[in-house]
Short mmCIF file of C-alpha atoms and ligand atoms in Angstrom, two decimals:
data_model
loop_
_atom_site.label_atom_id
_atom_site.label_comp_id
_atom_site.label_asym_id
_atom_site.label_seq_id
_atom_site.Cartn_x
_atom_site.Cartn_y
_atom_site.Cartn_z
CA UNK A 6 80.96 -3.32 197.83
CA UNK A 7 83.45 -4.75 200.51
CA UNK A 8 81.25 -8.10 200.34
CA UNK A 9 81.24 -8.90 197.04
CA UNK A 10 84.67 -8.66 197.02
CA UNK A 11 84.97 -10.71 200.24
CA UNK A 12 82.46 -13.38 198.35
CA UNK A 13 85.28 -13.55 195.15
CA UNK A 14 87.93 -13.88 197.51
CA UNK A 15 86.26 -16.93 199.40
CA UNK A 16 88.08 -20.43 198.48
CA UNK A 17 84.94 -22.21 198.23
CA UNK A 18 83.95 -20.23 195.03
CA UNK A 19 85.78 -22.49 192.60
CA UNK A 20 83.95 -21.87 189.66
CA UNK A 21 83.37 -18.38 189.83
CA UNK A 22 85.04 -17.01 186.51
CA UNK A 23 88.06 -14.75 187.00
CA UNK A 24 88.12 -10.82 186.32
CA UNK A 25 89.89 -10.50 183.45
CA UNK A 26 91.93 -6.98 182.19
CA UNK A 27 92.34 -7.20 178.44
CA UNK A 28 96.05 -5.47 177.13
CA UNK A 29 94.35 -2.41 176.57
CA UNK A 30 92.62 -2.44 179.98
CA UNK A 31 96.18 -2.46 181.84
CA UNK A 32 99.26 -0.57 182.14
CA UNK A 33 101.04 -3.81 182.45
CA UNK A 34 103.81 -3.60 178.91
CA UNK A 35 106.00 -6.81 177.90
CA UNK A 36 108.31 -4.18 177.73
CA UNK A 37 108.81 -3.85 181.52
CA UNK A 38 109.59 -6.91 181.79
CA UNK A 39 112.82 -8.83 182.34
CA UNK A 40 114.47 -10.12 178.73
CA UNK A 41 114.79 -13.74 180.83
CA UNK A 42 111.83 -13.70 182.26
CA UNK A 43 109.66 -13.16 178.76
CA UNK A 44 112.16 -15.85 176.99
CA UNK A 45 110.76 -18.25 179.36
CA UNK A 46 107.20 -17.48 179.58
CA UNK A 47 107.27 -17.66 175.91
CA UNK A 48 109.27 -20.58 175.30
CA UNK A 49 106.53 -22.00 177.75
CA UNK A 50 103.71 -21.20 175.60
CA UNK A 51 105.14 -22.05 172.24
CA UNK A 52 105.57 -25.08 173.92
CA UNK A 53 101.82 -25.60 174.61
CA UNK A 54 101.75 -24.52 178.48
CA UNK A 55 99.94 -22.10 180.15
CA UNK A 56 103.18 -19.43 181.15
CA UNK A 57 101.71 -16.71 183.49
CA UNK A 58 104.03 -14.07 185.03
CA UNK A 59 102.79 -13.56 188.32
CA UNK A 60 103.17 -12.49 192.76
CA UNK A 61 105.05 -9.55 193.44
CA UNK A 62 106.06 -8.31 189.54
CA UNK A 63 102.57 -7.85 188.02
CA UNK A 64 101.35 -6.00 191.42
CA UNK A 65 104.61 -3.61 190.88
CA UNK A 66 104.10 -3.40 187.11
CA UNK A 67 100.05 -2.49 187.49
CA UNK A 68 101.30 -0.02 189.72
CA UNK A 69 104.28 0.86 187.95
CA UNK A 70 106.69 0.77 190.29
CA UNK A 71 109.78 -1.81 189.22
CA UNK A 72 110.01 -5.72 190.41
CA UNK A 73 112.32 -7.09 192.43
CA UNK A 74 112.11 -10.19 190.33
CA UNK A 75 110.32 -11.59 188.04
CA UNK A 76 108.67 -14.99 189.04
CA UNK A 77 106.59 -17.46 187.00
CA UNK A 78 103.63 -19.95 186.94
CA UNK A 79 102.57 -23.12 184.49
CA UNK A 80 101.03 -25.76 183.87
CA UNK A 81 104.20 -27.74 183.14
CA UNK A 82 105.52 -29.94 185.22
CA UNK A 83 108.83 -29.58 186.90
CA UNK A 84 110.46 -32.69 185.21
CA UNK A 85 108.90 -30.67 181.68
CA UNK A 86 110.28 -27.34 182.62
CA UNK A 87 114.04 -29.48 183.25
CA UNK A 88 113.91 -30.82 179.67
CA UNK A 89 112.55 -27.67 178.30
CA UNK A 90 115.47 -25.55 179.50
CA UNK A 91 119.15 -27.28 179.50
CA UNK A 92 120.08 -23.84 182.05
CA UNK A 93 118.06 -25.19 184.20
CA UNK A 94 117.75 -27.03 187.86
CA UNK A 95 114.75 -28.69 190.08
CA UNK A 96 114.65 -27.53 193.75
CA UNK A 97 113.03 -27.96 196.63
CA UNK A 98 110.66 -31.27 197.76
CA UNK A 99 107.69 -31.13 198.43
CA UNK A 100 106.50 -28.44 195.91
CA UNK A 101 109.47 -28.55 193.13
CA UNK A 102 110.12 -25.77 190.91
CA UNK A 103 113.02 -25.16 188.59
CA UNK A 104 115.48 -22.31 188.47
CA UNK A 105 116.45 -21.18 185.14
CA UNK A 106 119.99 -20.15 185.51
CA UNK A 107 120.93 -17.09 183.00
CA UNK A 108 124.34 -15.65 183.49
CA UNK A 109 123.52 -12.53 185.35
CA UNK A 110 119.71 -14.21 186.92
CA UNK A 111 117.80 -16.65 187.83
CA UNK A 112 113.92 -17.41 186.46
CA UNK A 113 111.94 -18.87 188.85
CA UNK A 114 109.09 -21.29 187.60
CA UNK A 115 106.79 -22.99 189.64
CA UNK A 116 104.27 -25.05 188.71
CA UNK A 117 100.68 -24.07 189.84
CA UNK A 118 99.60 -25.54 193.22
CA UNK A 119 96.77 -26.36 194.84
CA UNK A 120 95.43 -24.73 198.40
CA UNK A 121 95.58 -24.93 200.97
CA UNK A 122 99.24 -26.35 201.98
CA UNK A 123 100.20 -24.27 204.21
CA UNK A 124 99.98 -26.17 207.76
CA UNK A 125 102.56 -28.29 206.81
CA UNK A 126 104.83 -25.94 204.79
CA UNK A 127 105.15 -22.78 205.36
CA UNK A 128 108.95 -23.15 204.65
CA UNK A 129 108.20 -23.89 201.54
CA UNK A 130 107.59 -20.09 200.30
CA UNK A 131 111.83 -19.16 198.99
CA UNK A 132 112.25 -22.91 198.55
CA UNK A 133 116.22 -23.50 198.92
CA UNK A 134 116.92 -20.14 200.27
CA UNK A 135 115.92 -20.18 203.99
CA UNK A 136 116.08 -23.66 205.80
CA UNK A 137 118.72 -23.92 208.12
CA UNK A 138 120.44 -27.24 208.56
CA UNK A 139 118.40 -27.66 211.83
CA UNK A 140 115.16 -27.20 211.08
CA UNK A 141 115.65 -29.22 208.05
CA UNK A 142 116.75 -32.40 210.18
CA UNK A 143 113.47 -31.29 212.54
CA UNK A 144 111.28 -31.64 209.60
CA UNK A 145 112.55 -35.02 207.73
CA UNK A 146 111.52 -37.07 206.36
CA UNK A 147 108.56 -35.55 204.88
CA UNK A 148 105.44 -37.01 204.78
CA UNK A 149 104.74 -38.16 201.62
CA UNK A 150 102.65 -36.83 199.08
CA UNK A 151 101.03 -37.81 196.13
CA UNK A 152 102.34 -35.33 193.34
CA UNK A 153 98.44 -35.12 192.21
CA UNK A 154 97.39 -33.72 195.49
CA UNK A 155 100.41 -31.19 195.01
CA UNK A 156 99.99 -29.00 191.58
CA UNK A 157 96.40 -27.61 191.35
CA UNK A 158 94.63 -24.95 188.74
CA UNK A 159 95.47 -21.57 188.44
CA UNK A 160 92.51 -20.11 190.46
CA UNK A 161 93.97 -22.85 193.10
CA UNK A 162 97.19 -20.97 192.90
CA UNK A 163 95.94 -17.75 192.92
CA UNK A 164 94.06 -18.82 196.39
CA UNK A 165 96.88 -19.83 198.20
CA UNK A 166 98.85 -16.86 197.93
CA UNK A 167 98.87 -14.12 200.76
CA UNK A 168 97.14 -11.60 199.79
CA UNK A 169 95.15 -10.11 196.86
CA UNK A 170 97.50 -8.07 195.65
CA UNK A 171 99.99 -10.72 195.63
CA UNK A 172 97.68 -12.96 193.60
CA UNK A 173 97.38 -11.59 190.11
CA UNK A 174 98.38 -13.42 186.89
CA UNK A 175 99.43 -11.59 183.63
CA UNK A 176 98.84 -14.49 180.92
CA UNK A 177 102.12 -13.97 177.94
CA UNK A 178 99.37 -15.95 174.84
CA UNK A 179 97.38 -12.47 175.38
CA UNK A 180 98.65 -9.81 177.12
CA UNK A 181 95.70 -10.31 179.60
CA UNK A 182 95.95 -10.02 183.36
CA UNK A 183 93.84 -12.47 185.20
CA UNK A 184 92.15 -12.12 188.70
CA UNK A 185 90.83 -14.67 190.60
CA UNK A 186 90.94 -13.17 194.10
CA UNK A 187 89.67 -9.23 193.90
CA UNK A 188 93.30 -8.09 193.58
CA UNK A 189 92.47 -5.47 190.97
CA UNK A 190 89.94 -4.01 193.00
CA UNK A 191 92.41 -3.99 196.13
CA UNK A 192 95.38 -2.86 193.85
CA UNK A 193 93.20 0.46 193.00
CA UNK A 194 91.79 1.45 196.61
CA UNK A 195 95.31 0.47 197.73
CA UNK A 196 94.47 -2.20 200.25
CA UNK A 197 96.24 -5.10 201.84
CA UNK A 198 93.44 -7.74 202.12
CA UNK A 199 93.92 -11.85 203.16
CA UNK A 200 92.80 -14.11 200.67
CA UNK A 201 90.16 -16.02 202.55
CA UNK A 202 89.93 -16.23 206.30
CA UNK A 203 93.16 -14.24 207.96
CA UNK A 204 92.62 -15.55 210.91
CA UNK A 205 92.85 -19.08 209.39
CA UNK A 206 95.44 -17.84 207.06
CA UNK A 207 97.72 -16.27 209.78
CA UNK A 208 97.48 -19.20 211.84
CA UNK A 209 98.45 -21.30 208.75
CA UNK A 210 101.52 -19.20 208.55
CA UNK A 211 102.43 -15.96 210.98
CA UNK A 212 104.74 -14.73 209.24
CA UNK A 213 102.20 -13.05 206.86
CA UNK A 214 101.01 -10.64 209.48
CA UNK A 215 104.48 -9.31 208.85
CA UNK A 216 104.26 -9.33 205.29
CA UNK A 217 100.57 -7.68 205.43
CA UNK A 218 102.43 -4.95 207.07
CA UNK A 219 105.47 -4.57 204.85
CA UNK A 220 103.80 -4.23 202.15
CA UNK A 221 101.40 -1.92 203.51
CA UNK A 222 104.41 0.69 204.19
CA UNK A 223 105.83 -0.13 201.35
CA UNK A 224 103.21 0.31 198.92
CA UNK A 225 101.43 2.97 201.27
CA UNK A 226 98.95 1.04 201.32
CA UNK A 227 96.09 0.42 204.12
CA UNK A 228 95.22 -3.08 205.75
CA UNK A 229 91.40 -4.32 205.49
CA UNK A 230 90.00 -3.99 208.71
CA UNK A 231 89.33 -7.73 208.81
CA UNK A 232 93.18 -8.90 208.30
CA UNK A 233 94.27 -5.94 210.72
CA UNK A 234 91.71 -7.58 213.50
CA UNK A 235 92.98 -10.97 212.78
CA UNK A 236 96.83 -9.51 213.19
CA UNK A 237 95.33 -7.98 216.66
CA UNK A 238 94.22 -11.88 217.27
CA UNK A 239 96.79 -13.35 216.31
CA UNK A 240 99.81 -11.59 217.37
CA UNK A 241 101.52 -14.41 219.42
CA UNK A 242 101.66 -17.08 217.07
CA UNK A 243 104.90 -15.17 215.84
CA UNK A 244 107.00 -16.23 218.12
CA UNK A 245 106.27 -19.95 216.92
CA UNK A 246 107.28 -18.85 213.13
CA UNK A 247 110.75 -20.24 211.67
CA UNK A 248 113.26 -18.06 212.80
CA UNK A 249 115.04 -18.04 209.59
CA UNK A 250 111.91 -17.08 207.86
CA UNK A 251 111.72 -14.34 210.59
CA UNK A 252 115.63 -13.21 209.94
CA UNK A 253 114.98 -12.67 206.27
CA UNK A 254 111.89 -11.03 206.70
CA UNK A 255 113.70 -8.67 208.59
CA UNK A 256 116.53 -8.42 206.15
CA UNK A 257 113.75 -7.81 203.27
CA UNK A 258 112.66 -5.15 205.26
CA UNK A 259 116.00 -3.56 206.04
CA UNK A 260 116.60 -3.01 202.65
CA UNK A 261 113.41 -1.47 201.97
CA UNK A 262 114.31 1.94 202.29
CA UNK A 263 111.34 1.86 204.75
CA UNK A 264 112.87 -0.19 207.68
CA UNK A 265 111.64 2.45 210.12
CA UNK A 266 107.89 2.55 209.41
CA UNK A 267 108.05 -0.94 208.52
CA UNK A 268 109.43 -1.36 212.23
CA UNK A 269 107.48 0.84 213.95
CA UNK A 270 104.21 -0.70 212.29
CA UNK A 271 105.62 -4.66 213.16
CA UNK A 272 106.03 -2.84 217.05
CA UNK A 273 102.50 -1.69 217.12
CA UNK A 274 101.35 -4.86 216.06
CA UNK A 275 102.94 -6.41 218.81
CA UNK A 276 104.99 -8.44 216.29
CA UNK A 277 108.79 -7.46 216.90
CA UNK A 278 109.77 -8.29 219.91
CA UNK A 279 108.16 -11.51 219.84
CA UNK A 280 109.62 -12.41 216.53
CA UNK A 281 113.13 -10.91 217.77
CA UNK A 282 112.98 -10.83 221.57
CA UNK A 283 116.72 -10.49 221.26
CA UNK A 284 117.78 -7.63 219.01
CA UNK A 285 118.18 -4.48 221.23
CA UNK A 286 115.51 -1.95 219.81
CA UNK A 287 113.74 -0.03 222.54
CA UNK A 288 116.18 2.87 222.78
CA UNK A 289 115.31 6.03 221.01
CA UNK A 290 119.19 5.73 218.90
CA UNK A 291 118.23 1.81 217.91
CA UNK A 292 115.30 3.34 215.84
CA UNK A 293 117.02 6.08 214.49
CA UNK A 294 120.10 4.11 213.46
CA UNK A 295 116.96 2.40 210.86
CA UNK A 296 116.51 6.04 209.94
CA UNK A 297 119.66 6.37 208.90
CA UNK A 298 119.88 2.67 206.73
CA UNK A 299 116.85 4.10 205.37
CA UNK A 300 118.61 7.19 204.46
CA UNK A 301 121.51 5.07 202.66
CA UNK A 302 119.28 2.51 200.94
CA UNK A 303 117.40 5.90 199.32
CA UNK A 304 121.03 7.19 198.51
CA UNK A 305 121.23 4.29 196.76
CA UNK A 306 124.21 2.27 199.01
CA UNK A 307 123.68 -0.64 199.26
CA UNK A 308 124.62 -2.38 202.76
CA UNK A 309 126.13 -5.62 204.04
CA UNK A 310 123.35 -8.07 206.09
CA UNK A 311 126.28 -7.67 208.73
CA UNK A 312 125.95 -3.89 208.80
CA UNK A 313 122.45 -4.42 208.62
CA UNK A 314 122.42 -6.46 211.46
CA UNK A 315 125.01 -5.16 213.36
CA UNK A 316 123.23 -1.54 213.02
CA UNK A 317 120.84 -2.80 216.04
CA UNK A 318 123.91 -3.36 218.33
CA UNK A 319 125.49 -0.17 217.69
CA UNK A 320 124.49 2.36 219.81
CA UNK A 321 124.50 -0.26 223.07
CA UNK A 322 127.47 -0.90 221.96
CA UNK A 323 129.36 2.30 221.83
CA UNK A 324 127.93 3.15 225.63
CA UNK A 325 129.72 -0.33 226.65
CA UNK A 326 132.76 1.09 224.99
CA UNK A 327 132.87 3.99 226.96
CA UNK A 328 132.47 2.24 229.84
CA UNK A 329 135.49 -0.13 229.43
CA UNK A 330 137.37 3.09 228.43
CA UNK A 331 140.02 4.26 231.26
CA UNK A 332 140.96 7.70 232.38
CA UNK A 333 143.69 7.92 229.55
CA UNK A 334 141.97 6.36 226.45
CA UNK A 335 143.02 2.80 227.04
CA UNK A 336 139.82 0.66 225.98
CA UNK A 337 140.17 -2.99 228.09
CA UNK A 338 140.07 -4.82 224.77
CA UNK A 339 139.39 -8.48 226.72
CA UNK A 340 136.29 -7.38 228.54
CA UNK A 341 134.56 -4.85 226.03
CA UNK A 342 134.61 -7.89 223.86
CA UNK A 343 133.20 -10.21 226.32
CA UNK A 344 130.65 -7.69 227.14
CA UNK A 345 129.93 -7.43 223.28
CA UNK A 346 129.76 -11.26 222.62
CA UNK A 347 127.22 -11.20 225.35
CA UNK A 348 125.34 -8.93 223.92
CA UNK A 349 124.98 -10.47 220.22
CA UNK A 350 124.98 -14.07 221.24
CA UNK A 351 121.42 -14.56 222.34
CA UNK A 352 120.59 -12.75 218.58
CA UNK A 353 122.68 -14.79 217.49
CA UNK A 354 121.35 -18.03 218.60
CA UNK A 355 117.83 -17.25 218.04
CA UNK A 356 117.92 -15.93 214.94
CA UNK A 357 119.82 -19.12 213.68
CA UNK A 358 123.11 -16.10 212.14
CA UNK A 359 126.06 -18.07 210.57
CA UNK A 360 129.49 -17.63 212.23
CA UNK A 361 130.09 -15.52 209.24
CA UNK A 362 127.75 -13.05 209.94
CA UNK A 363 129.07 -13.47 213.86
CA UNK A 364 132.02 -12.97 212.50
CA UNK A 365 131.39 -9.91 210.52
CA UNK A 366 129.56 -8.26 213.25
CA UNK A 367 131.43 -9.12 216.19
CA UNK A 368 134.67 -7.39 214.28
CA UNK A 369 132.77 -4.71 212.56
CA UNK A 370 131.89 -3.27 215.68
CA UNK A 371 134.62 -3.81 217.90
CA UNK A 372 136.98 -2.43 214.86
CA UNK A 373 134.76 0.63 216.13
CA UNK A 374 137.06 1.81 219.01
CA UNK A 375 139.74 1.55 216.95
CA UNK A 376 138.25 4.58 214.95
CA UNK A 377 136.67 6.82 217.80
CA UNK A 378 139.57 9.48 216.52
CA UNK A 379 140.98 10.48 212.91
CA UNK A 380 144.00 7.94 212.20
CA UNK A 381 147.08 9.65 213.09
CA UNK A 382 149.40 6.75 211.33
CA UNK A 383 149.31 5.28 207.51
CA UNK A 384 149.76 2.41 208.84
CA UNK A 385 147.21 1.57 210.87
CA UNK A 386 144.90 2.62 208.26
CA UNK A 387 146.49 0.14 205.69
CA UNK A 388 146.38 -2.58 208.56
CA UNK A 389 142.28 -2.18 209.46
CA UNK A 390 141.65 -1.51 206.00
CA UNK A 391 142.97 -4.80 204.62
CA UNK A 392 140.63 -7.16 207.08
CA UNK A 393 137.59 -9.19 206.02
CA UNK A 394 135.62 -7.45 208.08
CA UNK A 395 136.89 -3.72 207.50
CA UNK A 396 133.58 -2.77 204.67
CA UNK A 397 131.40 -3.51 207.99
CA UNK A 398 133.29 -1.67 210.04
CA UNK A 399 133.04 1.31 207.43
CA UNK A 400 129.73 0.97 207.09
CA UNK A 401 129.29 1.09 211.08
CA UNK A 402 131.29 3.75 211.11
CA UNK A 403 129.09 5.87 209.06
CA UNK A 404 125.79 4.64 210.93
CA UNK A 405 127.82 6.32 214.23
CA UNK A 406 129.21 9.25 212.34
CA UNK A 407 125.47 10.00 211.17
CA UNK A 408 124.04 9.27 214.31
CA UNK A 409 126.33 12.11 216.24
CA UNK A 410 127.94 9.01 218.17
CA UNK A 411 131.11 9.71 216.84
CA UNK A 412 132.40 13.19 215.61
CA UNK A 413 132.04 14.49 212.00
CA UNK A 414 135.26 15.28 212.20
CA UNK A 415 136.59 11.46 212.63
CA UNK A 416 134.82 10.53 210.03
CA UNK A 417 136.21 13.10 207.88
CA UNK A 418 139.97 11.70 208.86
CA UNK A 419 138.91 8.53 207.84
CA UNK A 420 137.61 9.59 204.97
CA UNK A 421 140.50 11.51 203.57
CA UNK A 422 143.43 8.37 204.99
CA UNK A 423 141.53 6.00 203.26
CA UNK A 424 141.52 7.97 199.86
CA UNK A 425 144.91 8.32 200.38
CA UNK A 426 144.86 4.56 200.33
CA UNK A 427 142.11 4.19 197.42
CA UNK A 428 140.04 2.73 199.54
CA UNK A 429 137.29 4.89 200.09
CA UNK A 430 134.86 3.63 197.75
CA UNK A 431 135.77 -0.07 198.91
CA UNK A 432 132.51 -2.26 198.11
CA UNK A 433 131.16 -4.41 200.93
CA UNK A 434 132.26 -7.84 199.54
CA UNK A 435 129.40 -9.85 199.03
CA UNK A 436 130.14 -13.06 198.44
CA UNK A 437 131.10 -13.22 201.94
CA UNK A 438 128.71 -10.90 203.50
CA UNK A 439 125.77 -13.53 201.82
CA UNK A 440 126.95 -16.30 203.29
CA UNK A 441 125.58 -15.25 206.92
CA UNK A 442 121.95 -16.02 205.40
CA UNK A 443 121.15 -19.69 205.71
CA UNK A 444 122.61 -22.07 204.02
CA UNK A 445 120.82 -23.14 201.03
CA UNK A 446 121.20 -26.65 201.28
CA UNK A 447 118.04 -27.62 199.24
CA UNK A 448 119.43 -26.06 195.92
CA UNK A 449 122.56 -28.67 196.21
CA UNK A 450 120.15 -31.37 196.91
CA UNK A 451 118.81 -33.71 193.62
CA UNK A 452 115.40 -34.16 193.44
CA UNK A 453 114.51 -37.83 195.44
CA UNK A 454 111.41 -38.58 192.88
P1 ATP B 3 108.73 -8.53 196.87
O1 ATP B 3 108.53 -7.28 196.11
O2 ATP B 3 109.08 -8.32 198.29
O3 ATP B 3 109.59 -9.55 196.20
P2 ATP B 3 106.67 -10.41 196.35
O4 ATP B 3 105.19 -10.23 196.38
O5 ATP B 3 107.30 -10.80 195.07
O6 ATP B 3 107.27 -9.12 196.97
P3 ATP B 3 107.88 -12.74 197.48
O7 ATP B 3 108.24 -12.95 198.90
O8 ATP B 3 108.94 -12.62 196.46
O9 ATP B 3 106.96 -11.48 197.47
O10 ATP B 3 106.87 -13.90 197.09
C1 ATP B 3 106.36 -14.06 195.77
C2 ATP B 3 104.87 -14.40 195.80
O11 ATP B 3 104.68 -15.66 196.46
C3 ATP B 3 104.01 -13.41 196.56
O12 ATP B 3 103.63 -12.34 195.74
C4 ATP B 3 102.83 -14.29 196.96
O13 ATP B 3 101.93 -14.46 195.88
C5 ATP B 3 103.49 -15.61 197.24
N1 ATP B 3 103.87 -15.77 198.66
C6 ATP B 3 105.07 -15.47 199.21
N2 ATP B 3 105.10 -15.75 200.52
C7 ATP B 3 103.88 -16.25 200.82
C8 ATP B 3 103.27 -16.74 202.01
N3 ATP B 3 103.93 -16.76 203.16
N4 ATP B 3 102.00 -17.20 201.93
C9 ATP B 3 101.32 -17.21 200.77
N5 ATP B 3 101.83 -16.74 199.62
C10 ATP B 3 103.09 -16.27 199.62
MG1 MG B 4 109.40 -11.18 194.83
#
């Protein structure tokens, strides 16, 4: 059985017509779908295109668990999708797609594209969201491309996508869902299988052994033997992958709700600490301070990336603070935070963080000593409480309190002061917190063609 689908999956077999799930067939309803996301797909097809909702949202949806987002594929072309929708923008370069901007989302439409890419472009998966300013200088100018060579067919689409899973189509002109790659097979024995080669498909792009894994603990799904053999082959390629492809990868998976078994099954694989030889994480309190995000994200918190982050430094952290601590409670403020920079710089560095983030993390945790004790004055509760980088510190605060680093009881002074205060609910603010991802410079950037 495991070779027939392994012969569908194979690129070469072009012509081989798709499996097809007719609306009664699947448990896919237009009803679970985003209002935006169906106003495109059908404005699409009552505009004569092909409009197929597909990655991530129709694997949730067949397995009814909800999308993250909603992302979709046509046969129009980018400049066709601009004029169709006025709330709409062109990104990226080399493989444009359009936004379309609703007040409260964004659509994603890309056109369909042909394999295999990859070599080339693996920064082109997230177009606009991930390129730092450096690697973007590293990579111009592109090489240039005839657009022709660029959009392909939709079983071409389907086989450049990760895995099969990740490759199924759910057509809006007839409520069918269309597989090209063996994905419904794999979505019902719950496996995580390459399309094509993994070795090949790895080396094209690392960072998918990551993702194979992810989405294995996420999904509780198992890995094909084949892809888990290529991982075991292929391990060391990660370091080469972009690091900020590797920093939101991480980020994905720390708010997951799974970051622990998503970390433990990257360590395994040999795949952490190459792809982040610089975040502390071999101490037994580093992997239970993901425990504990876990525990939040389930609660349904969400957390700053700076918390996020910054959760890795912690526990190092608060041993360097009790070293720099004197006899009488006096914490030597100049070198704890030398010792501290030193610590998150290399991380810093590597994983290409913004000096927001820095920022956010640096102060987060040193706001830490600060609040080894309940607050014994109003006033230096209103003080801490009014900086930038206080909701990090909070949420720090908790990760330590919940860890047994710092006593229940400290947290409980906190607690109550900053009620006092109103402040106890304070949400992380965001708009800052974001802006330690990269920059997304590609969005600002018009279209050259
Ligand atoms: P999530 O629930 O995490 O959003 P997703 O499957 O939607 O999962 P995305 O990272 O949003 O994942 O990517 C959307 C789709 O794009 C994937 O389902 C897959 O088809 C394709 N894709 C993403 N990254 C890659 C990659 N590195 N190589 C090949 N295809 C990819
Ligand atoms: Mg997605």
């Amino acid at each position: 059985m495991n070779e027939t689908i392994a012969t569908i999956a194979t690129p070469t077999a072009e012509d081989l017509a798709p499996r097809v799930l007719t609306r009664p067939q699947h448990r896919l309803s237009r009803g679970d779908v985003s209002a935006h996301a169906l106003k495109v797909l059908y404005r699409l097809h009552r505009s004569g295109y092909l409009a197929y909702l597909v990655g991530g949202s129709v694997r949730d949806l067949l397995l009814g668990r909800r999308p993250k987002d909603f992302d979709i594929a046509t046969n129009a072309r980018p400049q066709e999708i601009r004029r169709l929708f006025r709330n709409s923008r062109i990104i990226g370069r080399r493989f444009r797609l359009a936004h379309v901007f609703f007040r409260d989302a964004i659509v994603e439409v890309a056109t369909f594209r042909a394999s295999p890419e990859a070599p080339e472009s693996p920064n082109d998966w997230h177009e606009g969201e991930e390129e730092t300013a450096e690697e973007e200088t590293a990579t111009e100018p592109l090489p240039a491309r005839p657009e022709e060579d660029v959009y392909g067919t939709p079983a071409e689409d389907a086989r450049r996508r990760d895995f099969t899973v990740n490759a199924l189509f759910y057509n809006i002109a007839d409520y069918t869902v269309i597989d090209h790659v063996g994905g419904i097979a794999d979505l019902e024995r719950g496996v995580i299988r390459t399309i094509g080669d993994p070795d090949q498909r790895f080396i094209e792009d690392p960072v998918r052994m990551m993702r194979a894994l992810e989405y294995a603990v996420r999904l509780g799904f198992s890995v094909d033997p084949p892809t888990v053999e290529a991982i075991e082959r292929q391990q060391a390629l990660i370091a080469e992958a972009s690091s900020s492809r590797l920093t939101y990868e991480l980020l994905e998976c720390l708010r997951s709700g799974s970051a622990a078994r998503i970390h433990e099954a990257w360590r395994r694989a040999g795949l952490f600490s190459r792809a982040f030889p610089d975040l502390p994480l071999d101490t037994d309190d580093s992997v239970q301070v993901l425990e504990v995000i876990d525990a939040q994200i389930a609660a349904g918190s969400p957390l700053a990336d700076a918390s996020l982050l910054g959760g890795f430094f912690l526990p190092r952290f608060l041993a360097l603070a009790v070293e720099e601590t004197d006899g009488n409670g006096r914490v030597n403020n100049a070198q704890l935070l030398a010792r501290l920079r030193a610590i998150i710089a290399p991380a810093a560095t590597s994983m290409h963080l913004s000096n927001q983030a820095l920022h956010l993390m640096h102060q987060g945790l040193f706001t830490l000593t600060k609040m080894v004790r309940p607050p014994d004055r109003g006033r230096q509760v209103v003080r801490i409480s009014r900086q930038d980088y206080f909701p990090v510190a909070w949420e720090l605060h908790g990760f330590a309190a919940r860890l047994g680093l710092i006593p229940a009881a400290t947290r409980q002074g906190w607690e109550r002061a900053l009620q006092r205060l109103g402040k106890g609910e304070q949400p992380v603010d965001e708009e800052r917190s974001e802006r330690r991802r990269p920059r997304r410079r590609r969005r600002r950037r018009r279209p050259t063609a």
